[in-house]
CSV table of C-alpha atoms and ligand atoms in Angstrom, one decimal:
chain,number,residue,atom,x,y,z
A,533,MET,CA,22.8,-29.9,2.2
A,534,ALA,CA,21.7,-33.2,0.7
A,535,ARG,CA,21.9,-33.2,-3.1
A,536,CYS,CA,18.7,-34.3,-4.9
A,537,LYS,CA,18.6,-36.0,-8.3
A,538,VAL,CA,17.7,-32.8,-10.1
A,539,TYR,CA,20.6,-31.0,-8.5
A,540,LYS,CA,23.0,-33.7,-9.4
A,541,LYS,CA,21.9,-33.4,-13.1
A,542,PHE,CA,22.5,-29.7,-12.9
A,543,GLU,CA,26.0,-30.3,-11.4
A,544,ASN,CA,26.9,-32.7,-14.2
A,545,LYS,CA,26.2,-30.0,-16.6
A,546,GLY,CA,28.8,-27.7,-15.0
A,547,GLY,CA,26.7,-26.7,-11.9
A,548,MET,CA,27.7,-23.7,-9.8
A,549,GLY,CA,31.3,-23.8,-11.0
A,550,TYR,CA,30.3,-21.9,-14.1
A,551,TYR,CA,29.6,-18.8,-12.0
A,552,ASP,CA,33.0,-18.6,-10.3
A,553,GLU,CA,34.4,-16.1,-12.8
A,554,MET,CA,31.3,-13.8,-12.7
A,555,ARG,CA,31.0,-10.4,-10.9
A,556,ARG,CA,29.1,-10.8,-7.7
A,557,ILE,CA,25.8,-9.0,-7.4
A,558,TYR,CA,25.2,-7.5,-4.0
A,559,LEU,CA,21.5,-7.0,-3.2
A,560,ASP,CA,21.7,-6.8,0.6
A,561,TYR,CA,22.0,-3.0,1.1
A,562,ALA,CA,19.4,-3.1,3.8
A,563,ALA,CA,21.7,-5.3,5.9
A,564,ALA,CA,24.9,-3.2,5.3
A,565,THR,CA,26.0,-0.6,2.8
A,566,PRO,CA,29.6,-0.4,1.6
A,567,PRO,CA,31.2,2.8,3.0
A,568,ASP,CA,31.6,5.6,0.5
A,569,THR,CA,35.2,6.3,-0.4
A,570,ARG,CA,34.8,10.0,0.4
A,571,ALA,CA,33.6,9.1,3.9
A,572,LEU,CA,36.5,6.7,4.3
A,573,LYS,CA,38.9,9.4,3.3
A,574,VAL,CA,37.7,12.0,5.8
A,575,MET,CA,37.7,9.3,8.5
A,576,ASN,CA,41.3,8.3,7.7
A,577,ASP,CA,42.4,12.0,7.7
A,578,THR,CA,40.6,12.7,10.9
A,579,SER,CA,42.1,9.6,12.6
A,580,LYS,CA,45.6,10.8,11.7
A,581,LYS,CA,45.1,14.5,12.5
A,582,PHE,CA,42.7,14.6,15.4
A,583,TYR,CA,43.7,11.7,17.5
A,584,GLY,CA,43.3,13.5,20.9
A,585,ASN,CA,40.6,12.6,23.4
A,586,PRO,CA,37.8,15.2,22.9
A,587,SER,CA,37.5,15.4,26.7
A,588,SER,CA,41.1,16.5,27.2
A,589,LEU,CA,41.9,20.1,27.9
A,590,HIS,CA,45.1,20.3,25.8
A,591,LEU,CA,45.3,21.4,22.2
A,592,GLU,CA,45.1,17.9,20.8
A,593,GLY,CA,42.0,17.2,22.8
A,594,GLN,CA,40.3,20.5,21.9
A,595,GLU,CA,41.0,20.0,18.2
A,596,ALA,CA,39.4,16.5,18.3
A,597,LYS,CA,36.5,18.1,20.2
A,598,LYS,CA,36.1,20.7,17.4
A,599,SER,CA,36.1,18.0,14.8
A,600,LEU,CA,33.5,16.0,16.7
A,601,GLU,CA,31.2,19.0,17.3
A,602,ASN,CA,31.5,20.0,13.6
A,603,ALA,CA,30.3,16.5,12.7
A,604,ARG,CA,27.5,16.7,15.2
A,605,GLY,CA,26.4,20.1,13.7
A,606,ILE,CA,26.3,18.6,10.2
A,607,ILE,CA,24.2,15.6,11.3
A,608,ALA,CA,21.9,17.9,13.2
A,609,GLY,CA,21.6,20.2,10.2
A,610,THR,CA,20.6,17.3,7.9
A,611,ILE,CA,17.6,16.4,10.1
A,612,SER,CA,16.7,20.0,11.1
A,613,ALA,CA,17.7,19.5,14.7
A,614,HIS,CA,19.9,21.5,17.1
A,615,PRO,CA,23.4,20.0,17.7
A,616,ASN,CA,22.7,19.3,21.4
A,617,GLU,CA,19.8,17.2,20.3
A,618,ILE,CA,22.2,14.6,18.8
A,619,ILE,CA,23.6,11.8,21.0
A,620,PHE,CA,26.2,9.6,19.3
A,621,THR,CA,25.8,5.9,19.9
A,622,SER,CA,27.5,2.7,18.6
A,623,GLY,CA,24.7,2.2,16.0
A,624,ALA,CA,20.9,1.9,15.6
A,625,THR,CA,20.6,-1.0,18.1
A,626,GLU,CA,22.0,1.1,20.9
A,627,ALA,CA,20.0,4.2,19.9
A,628,ASN,CA,16.8,2.1,20.0
A,629,ASN,CA,17.6,0.6,23.3
A,630,MET,CA,18.5,4.1,24.7
A,631,ALA,CA,15.3,5.6,23.5
A,632,ILE,CA,13.0,3.0,25.0
A,633,ARG,CA,14.9,2.2,28.2
A,634,GLY,CA,15.8,5.9,28.7
A,635,VAL,CA,12.2,7.2,28.5
A,636,VAL,CA,10.8,4.4,30.6
A,637,SER,CA,13.4,4.8,33.4
A,638,MET,CA,13.0,8.5,33.5
A,639,ALA,CA,9.2,8.2,33.6
A,640,ARG,CA,9.6,5.9,36.6
A,641,GLU,CA,11.9,8.3,38.3
A,642,ARG,CA,9.3,11.0,37.8
A,643,GLY,CA,6.7,8.9,39.7
A,644,ILE,CA,4.9,7.1,36.9
A,645,LYS,CA,4.7,3.7,38.6
A,646,ASN,CA,3.2,1.6,35.8
A,647,PRO,CA,4.5,3.0,32.6
A,648,HIS,CA,2.9,1.9,29.3
A,649,ILE,CA,4.6,1.8,25.9
A,650,ILE,CA,3.2,1.2,22.4
A,651,ILE,CA,5.2,-0.3,19.6
A,652,SER,CA,4.3,-1.6,16.2
A,653,ALA,CA,4.2,-5.4,15.6
A,654,ILE,CA,6.9,-5.2,12.9
A,655,GLU,CA,9.6,-3.3,14.7
A,656,HIS,CA,13.3,-4.3,14.5
A,657,PRO,CA,14.4,-6.8,17.3
A,658,SER,CA,16.3,-3.9,19.0
A,659,ILE,CA,12.8,-2.5,19.8
A,660,LEU,CA,10.8,-5.7,20.1
A,661,GLU,CA,13.2,-7.5,22.4
A,662,VAL,CA,13.7,-4.5,24.7
A,663,ALA,CA,9.9,-4.1,25.0
A,664,GLU,CA,9.7,-7.8,25.9
A,665,ALA,CA,12.4,-7.4,28.5
A,666,LEU,CA,10.6,-4.4,30.0
A,667,GLN,CA,7.3,-6.3,30.0
A,668,LYS,CA,9.0,-8.8,32.4
A,669,GLU,CA,10.0,-5.9,34.5
A,670,GLY,CA,6.4,-4.8,34.9
A,671,VAL,CA,6.0,-2.3,32.0
A,672,SER,CA,2.8,-2.7,30.0
A,673,VAL,CA,3.4,-3.0,26.3
A,674,SER,CA,0.8,-2.7,23.5
A,675,ARG,CA,1.5,-3.8,20.0
A,676,LEU,CA,-0.1,-1.9,17.1
A,677,SER,CA,-1.2,-4.3,14.4
A,678,VAL,CA,-0.5,-3.7,10.7
A,679,ASP,CA,-2.5,-4.3,7.6
A,680,HIS,CA,-1.6,-6.8,4.9
A,681,ARG,CA,0.9,-4.3,3.5
A,682,GLY,CA,2.6,-3.7,6.9
A,683,THR,CA,1.1,-0.3,7.5
A,684,VAL,CA,-0.1,0.7,11.0
A,685,ASN,CA,-3.4,2.4,11.5
A,686,ALA,CA,-2.7,5.8,13.2
A,687,LYS,CA,-6.3,6.0,14.4
A,688,GLU,CA,-5.9,2.7,16.3
A,689,LEU,CA,-3.4,4.6,18.5
A,690,ARG,CA,-6.2,6.7,20.0
A,691,LYS,CA,-7.7,3.7,21.6
A,692,LEU,CA,-4.4,2.4,22.9
A,693,ILE,CA,-3.0,5.6,24.5
A,694,ASN,CA,-3.8,5.9,28.2
A,695,GLU,CA,-2.7,8.2,31.0
A,696,ASN,CA,0.4,6.0,31.7
A,697,THR,CA,1.5,5.8,28.1
A,698,VAL,CA,5.0,7.3,28.1
A,699,LEU,CA,6.3,6.3,24.6
A,700,VAL,CA,5.1,5.3,21.2
A,701,SER,CA,7.7,3.8,18.9
A,702,VAL,CA,6.9,3.1,15.3
A,703,MET,CA,9.6,2.6,12.7
A,704,TYR,CA,9.9,5.0,9.8
A,705,ALA,CA,10.5,2.3,7.2
A,706,ASN,CA,10.6,-1.5,7.8
A,707,ASN,CA,13.9,-3.3,7.1
A,708,GLU,CA,12.3,-6.5,5.8
A,709,ILE,CA,9.5,-5.4,3.5
A,710,GLY,CA,10.3,-1.7,3.1
A,711,THR,CA,6.8,-0.4,4.2
A,712,VAL,CA,7.0,3.3,5.1
A,713,GLU,CA,4.8,4.1,8.1
A,714,PRO,CA,2.5,7.2,8.3
A,715,ILE,CA,4.8,9.0,10.7
A,716,ARG,CA,3.2,12.5,10.3
A,717,ASP,CA,-0.3,11.0,11.0
A,718,ILE,CA,1.0,9.2,14.1
A,719,ALA,CA,2.6,12.3,15.4
A,720,LYS,CA,-0.7,14.2,14.9
A,721,GLU,CA,-2.5,11.5,17.0
A,722,ILE,CA,0.1,11.8,19.7
A,723,ARG,CA,-0.1,15.6,19.9
A,724,HIS,CA,-3.9,15.2,20.1
A,725,ALA,CA,-3.5,12.8,23.1
A,726,ARG,CA,-1.0,15.0,24.9
A,727,LYS,CA,-3.4,18.0,24.5
A,728,THR,CA,-6.4,16.0,25.7
A,729,ASN,CA,-4.5,14.6,28.7
A,730,ASN,CA,-2.7,17.9,29.4
A,731,SER,CA,0.6,15.9,29.6
A,732,SER,CA,4.0,16.0,27.9
A,733,TYR,CA,3.6,12.2,27.4
A,734,PRO,CA,3.6,10.1,25.3
A,735,TYR,CA,6.8,10.9,23.5
A,736,PHE,CA,7.1,9.7,19.9
A,737,HIS,CA,10.2,7.7,18.8
A,738,THR,CA,10.9,6.5,15.3
A,739,ASP,CA,13.6,4.1,14.1
A,740,GLY,CA,14.9,5.8,10.9
A,741,ALA,CA,17.7,3.4,10.3
A,742,GLN,CA,16.4,2.3,6.9
A,743,ALA,CA,14.9,5.6,5.9
A,744,ALA,CA,18.0,7.9,5.6
A,745,ASN,CA,19.0,7.1,2.0
A,746,TYR,CA,15.6,7.8,0.5
A,747,LEU,CA,13.2,9.7,2.8
A,748,ASP,CA,12.9,13.1,4.3
A,749,LEU,CA,14.6,13.1,7.8
A,750,ASN,CA,13.4,16.6,8.8
A,751,VAL,CA,12.3,15.9,12.5
A,752,LEU,CA,10.2,19.1,12.6
A,753,LYS,CA,8.1,18.1,9.6
A,754,LEU,CA,7.9,14.5,10.8
A,755,GLY,CA,6.8,15.6,14.3
A,756,VAL,CA,8.9,13.1,16.2
A,757,ASP,CA,10.5,13.6,19.6
A,758,LEU,CA,13.2,10.9,19.2
A,759,MET,CA,14.7,9.4,16.1
A,760,THR,CA,17.3,6.7,15.5
A,761,ILE,CA,19.7,7.0,12.6
A,762,SER,CA,22.6,4.7,11.6
A,763,SER,CA,25.8,5.3,9.7
A,764,GLY,CA,26.3,1.7,8.6
A,765,LYS,CA,23.1,1.8,6.6
A,766,THR,CA,24.0,5.1,5.0
A,767,TYR,CA,27.3,4.3,3.3
A,768,GLY,CA,29.2,5.6,6.3
A,769,PRO,CA,31.5,3.7,8.7
A,770,ARG,CA,29.9,0.9,10.8
A,771,GLY,CA,30.1,1.3,14.6
A,772,ILE,CA,28.3,4.6,14.9
A,773,GLY,CA,24.8,5.9,14.9
A,774,ALA,CA,22.9,8.6,16.7
A,775,LEU,CA,19.7,9.3,18.6
A,776,PHE,CA,17.9,12.6,18.1
A,777,VAL,CA,16.3,13.6,21.4
A,778,ARG,CA,14.2,16.7,21.2
A,779,ARG,CA,15.3,19.5,23.6
A,780,GLY,CA,13.6,19.3,27.0
A,781,ILE,CA,13.4,15.4,27.0
A,782,ILE,CA,15.7,13.9,29.5
A,783,LEU,CA,16.7,10.2,29.2
A,784,GLN,CA,18.2,8.0,31.8
A,785,PRO,CA,21.6,7.0,30.3
A,786,LEU,CA,22.2,3.4,29.3
A,787,LEU,CA,25.9,3.7,29.8
A,788,GLN,CA,27.4,5.3,32.8
A,789,GLY,CA,31.0,6.1,33.7
A,790,GLY,CA,31.8,9.5,32.3
A,791,GLU,CA,30.4,12.9,31.3
A,792,HIS,CA,30.7,12.3,27.6
A,793,GLU,CA,27.8,13.4,25.3
A,794,SER,CA,26.8,15.9,28.0
A,795,GLY,CA,26.4,13.0,30.5
A,796,ARG,CA,24.0,11.1,28.3
A,797,ARG,CA,26.3,8.4,27.0
A,798,ALA,CA,29.6,7.5,28.7
A,799,GLY,CA,32.6,6.5,26.7
A,800,THR,CA,35.3,8.3,24.7
A,801,GLU,CA,33.7,9.5,21.4
A,802,GLY,CA,34.8,8.0,18.1
A,803,VAL,CA,35.7,11.3,16.4
A,804,ALA,CA,36.7,9.8,13.1
A,805,LEU,CA,33.6,7.6,13.0
A,806,ALA,CA,31.4,10.7,13.6
A,807,VAL,CA,33.2,12.7,10.9
A,808,GLY,CA,32.7,9.8,8.4
A,809,PHE,CA,29.1,9.5,9.4
A,810,ALA,CA,28.5,13.2,8.8
A,811,GLU,CA,30.2,13.0,5.4
A,812,ALA,CA,28.1,10.0,4.5
A,813,LEU,CA,24.9,11.9,5.4
A,814,ILE,CA,25.8,14.9,3.4
A,815,LEU,CA,26.4,12.7,0.3
A,816,ALA,CA,23.1,10.8,0.9
A,817,GLU,CA,21.2,14.1,1.1
A,818,LYS,CA,22.8,15.3,-2.1
A,819,ILE,CA,21.8,12.3,-4.2
A,820,LYS,CA,18.6,11.3,-2.4
A,821,THR,CA,16.0,12.4,-5.0
A,822,LYS,CA,18.0,11.0,-8.0
A,823,GLU,CA,18.8,7.7,-6.3
A,824,TYR,CA,15.2,7.2,-5.2
A,825,ALA,CA,14.0,7.4,-8.8
A,826,ARG,CA,16.9,5.3,-10.1
A,827,VAL,CA,16.6,2.3,-7.7
A,828,LYS,CA,12.8,2.4,-7.8
A,829,LYS,CA,12.9,1.9,-11.6
A,830,LEU,CA,15.3,-1.0,-11.2
A,831,ARG,CA,13.4,-2.6,-8.3
A,832,ASP,CA,10.0,-2.2,-10.1
A,833,ASN,CA,11.6,-3.8,-13.2
A,834,LEU,CA,12.8,-6.8,-11.1
A,835,ALA,CA,9.4,-7.1,-9.5
A,836,GLU,CA,7.6,-7.1,-12.8
A,837,LYS,CA,9.9,-9.8,-14.3
A,838,ILE,CA,9.6,-12.0,-11.2
A,839,LEU,CA,5.8,-11.9,-11.2
A,840,LYS,CA,5.8,-12.6,-15.0
A,841,LYS,CA,8.3,-15.5,-14.9
A,842,ILE,CA,7.7,-17.2,-11.6
A,843,PRO,CA,4.3,-18.8,-10.8
A,844,ASP,CA,3.1,-18.9,-7.2
A,845,CYS,CA,5.2,-16.0,-6.0
A,846,VAL,CA,3.9,-13.1,-4.0
A,847,ILE,CA,5.3,-9.7,-3.1
A,848,ASN,CA,5.2,-8.8,0.6
A,849,GLY,CA,4.8,-5.2,1.8
A,850,ASP,CA,3.8,-2.0,0.0
A,851,ILE,CA,5.7,-1.8,-3.3
A,852,GLU,CA,3.9,1.4,-4.3
A,853,ASN,CA,4.5,3.5,-1.2
A,854,GLY,CA,7.3,1.7,0.4
A,855,LEU,CA,11.1,2.2,0.3
A,856,PRO,CA,12.2,2.2,-3.4
A,857,ASN,CA,15.0,-0.3,-2.9
A,858,ILE,CA,13.4,-3.2,-1.1
A,859,LEU,CA,11.6,-6.1,-2.8
A,860,ASN,CA,10.5,-8.9,-0.5
A,861,ILE,CA,8.9,-12.0,-2.1
A,862,SER,CA,7.6,-15.4,-0.9
A,863,VAL,CA,8.0,-18.3,-3.3
A,864,ALA,CA,5.7,-21.3,-2.7
A,865,GLY,CA,7.5,-24.7,-2.6
A,866,CYS,CA,10.9,-23.3,-1.7
A,867,ASP,CA,12.9,-22.9,1.5
A,868,SER,CA,14.1,-19.4,2.2
A,869,GLU,CA,17.5,-20.5,3.4
A,870,ALA,CA,18.1,-22.8,0.5
A,871,LEU,CA,17.2,-19.9,-1.9
A,872,VAL,CA,19.7,-17.6,-0.2
A,873,ILE,CA,22.4,-20.3,-0.3
A,874,TYR,CA,21.8,-21.2,-3.9
A,875,LEU,CA,21.7,-17.6,-5.1
A,876,ASP,CA,24.9,-16.9,-3.2
A,877,ALA,CA,26.5,-19.9,-4.9
A,878,ILE,CA,25.9,-18.3,-8.3
A,879,GLY,CA,27.1,-14.9,-7.1
A,880,ILE,CA,24.0,-13.2,-5.9
A,881,ALA,CA,23.8,-11.9,-2.3
A,882,VAL,CA,20.3,-11.5,-0.8
A,883,SER,CA,18.7,-12.0,2.6
A,884,GLY,CA,16.1,-14.5,3.9
A,885,LYS,CA,15.0,-12.0,6.5
A,886,SER,CA,16.5,-9.3,8.7
A,887,SER,CA,20.3,-10.0,8.9
A,888,CYS,CA,20.0,-9.7,12.7
A,889,LYS,CA,17.7,-12.8,12.6
A,890,SER,CA,19.3,-14.7,9.8
A,891,SER,CA,20.6,-17.5,12.0
A,892,ASP,CA,17.3,-17.9,13.8
A,893,ARG,CA,15.1,-20.4,12.0
A,894,SER,CA,11.8,-19.1,13.4
A,895,PRO,CA,9.4,-17.5,10.9
A,896,SER,CA,9.8,-13.7,10.3
A,897,HIS,CA,7.6,-11.8,12.8
A,898,VAL,CA,7.1,-9.2,10.0
A,899,ILE,CA,5.7,-11.6,7.4
A,900,MET,CA,3.6,-13.3,10.1
A,901,ALA,CA,2.2,-9.9,11.2
A,902,LEU,CA,1.0,-9.3,7.6
A,903,GLY,CA,-0.9,-12.5,7.8
A,904,GLY,CA,1.4,-14.1,5.3
A,905,ASN,CA,3.2,-17.4,5.1
A,906,ASP,CA,6.9,-17.1,5.7
A,907,SER,CA,8.1,-19.9,3.5
A,908,GLY,CA,10.5,-19.2,0.6
A,909,THR,CA,10.7,-15.6,1.7
A,910,ILE,CA,13.7,-13.6,0.4
A,911,ARG,CA,14.6,-9.9,0.4
A,912,PHE,CA,16.4,-8.1,-2.4
A,913,SER,CA,17.6,-4.7,-1.3
A,914,LEU,CA,19.2,-2.5,-4.0
A,915,GLY,CA,21.7,0.3,-3.6
A,916,ARG,CA,24.1,2.7,-5.2
A,917,ASN,CA,26.1,0.1,-7.0
A,918,THR,CA,23.1,-1.8,-8.4
A,919,LYS,CA,23.1,-1.7,-12.2
A,920,LYS,CA,20.5,-2.5,-14.9
A,921,GLU,CA,22.5,-5.5,-16.0
A,922,ASP,CA,22.6,-6.9,-12.4
A,923,ILE,CA,18.8,-6.9,-12.4
A,924,ALA,CA,18.6,-8.5,-15.8
A,925,ARG,CA,20.9,-11.3,-14.6
A,926,VAL,CA,18.9,-11.9,-11.4
A,927,ALA,CA,15.7,-12.0,-13.4
A,928,GLN,CA,17.3,-14.5,-15.7
A,929,GLU,CA,18.8,-16.8,-13.0
A,930,LEU,CA,16.1,-16.7,-10.3
A,931,PRO,CA,13.4,-18.7,-12.2
A,932,ARG,CA,16.0,-21.5,-12.9
A,933,ILE,CA,17.1,-21.6,-9.2
A,934,ILE,CA,13.5,-21.7,-8.1
A,935,ALA,CA,12.6,-24.4,-10.6
A,936,LEU,CA,15.5,-26.5,-9.3
A,937,LEU,CA,14.6,-26.0,-5.6
A,938,ARG,CA,10.9,-26.8,-6.3
A,939,ALA,CA,11.9,-30.0,-8.1
A,940,CYS,CA,14.1,-31.0,-5.2
A,941,HIS,CA,11.3,-30.1,-2.8
A,942,THR,CA,8.8,-32.3,-4.7
A,943,GLN,CA,11.3,-35.2,-4.8
A,944,SER,CA,12.0,-35.0,-1.1
A,945,ASP,CA,8.2,-34.9,-0.4
A,946,GLN,CA,7.9,-38.1,-2.5
A,947,VAL,CA,10.6,-40.0,-0.6
B,936,PMP,N1,16.7,-0.8,13.0
B,936,PMP,C1,16.5,-1.1,11.8
B,936,PMP,C2,15.2,-0.7,11.1
B,936,PMP,C3,17.5,-1.9,11.1
B,936,PMP,O1,17.3,-2.3,9.9
B,936,PMP,C4,18.6,-2.3,11.8
B,936,PMP,C5,19.7,-3.1,11.2
B,936,PMP,N2,19.2,-4.3,10.6
B,936,PMP,C6,18.8,-1.8,13.2
B,936,PMP,C7,17.8,-1.1,13.7
B,936,PMP,C8,20.0,-2.2,13.9
B,936,PMP,O2,21.1,-1.6,13.4
B,936,PMP,P1,22.6,-1.9,13.9
B,936,PMP,O3,22.8,-3.3,13.6
B,936,PMP,O4,23.4,-1.0,13.0
B,936,PMP,O5,22.7,-1.5,15.3
């Protein structure tokens, strides 16, 4: 990155080197959570003790199978599902792909020649890009718009659902701006459509990857038919997630080559990962209410300080009703990537947009869907290790970094 005059002056005064000795502040929990030590311990113990292949008939295999099924039971219990409604996957991306492709392929097999799906405009790329690919294969796709806070209008669904609609997929909570969608209202609209059309379609899928730490995952109360959850966002091991599939719904498998997961997902199951995931979910459930209040207070405090100290800065999303740990802001006169890099250099880790899109320089589809301007956009996502003093330091450093970048921006405009 070219150094502007203002930066050089800053460097002469000690620059970033001053920060080398400081504790790093990690504010990117929406991208990845550090695995909880208790989850790591049970994983380690399971790897050593239950190394057999759960499909094997011998004792070692059957012990591994028992451990896997125990984990499945725990995960099912935390979301009020039945164990055979849980399919283990490699993570949320696979679960989302499985939900969409699985429903559409099965509908085609059942004779629906022109299936139609509805997704929201701010879904994660693992939904959006699958929908785009399916569109090229002849599936019709409608995109539900969102308001300026990122909330979909459940009533708009009524106009979009037709007799070919096989799936509606709306995320539970958005990963970039934290907006929580009205899942129960959407489910109600879908039940109404099914009744009116006397059909079992459309099914309702929600991507709950970001919701698990803070929101109620009870699938019965939510009224969803399919739900994605992810261990790597819930202080569990990375490399495992799950798709809840309501009993009676049959999906075409994505992966073939074995009868694992009752023929729904081929491949030897990662028993230790499943056990670690289950442990992480138990812990998340236990501390959910307390953590919600704790991180919300810290996040609100950061938002208040930023708005007070930094001119021309706006908050994106729904800070009142959204996830308590996400704060997404757009800062006029700054480049998002430069902000992330400069904050990183002084020991503060944040994201410019979804980590899955961080190397892509196109504007965020989420911010654009809100009608906003995706320049100088950064996301702070707080988590279990975030402390009051971390927020105080960020609130102190951020105005200086922004002033520096704005000055560089103005200088480069003048050249
Ligand atoms: N959905 C949402 C809402 C997410 O935030 C993410 C991760 N950014 C994913 C899906 C994909 O998760 P994974 O990378 O663990 O497969």
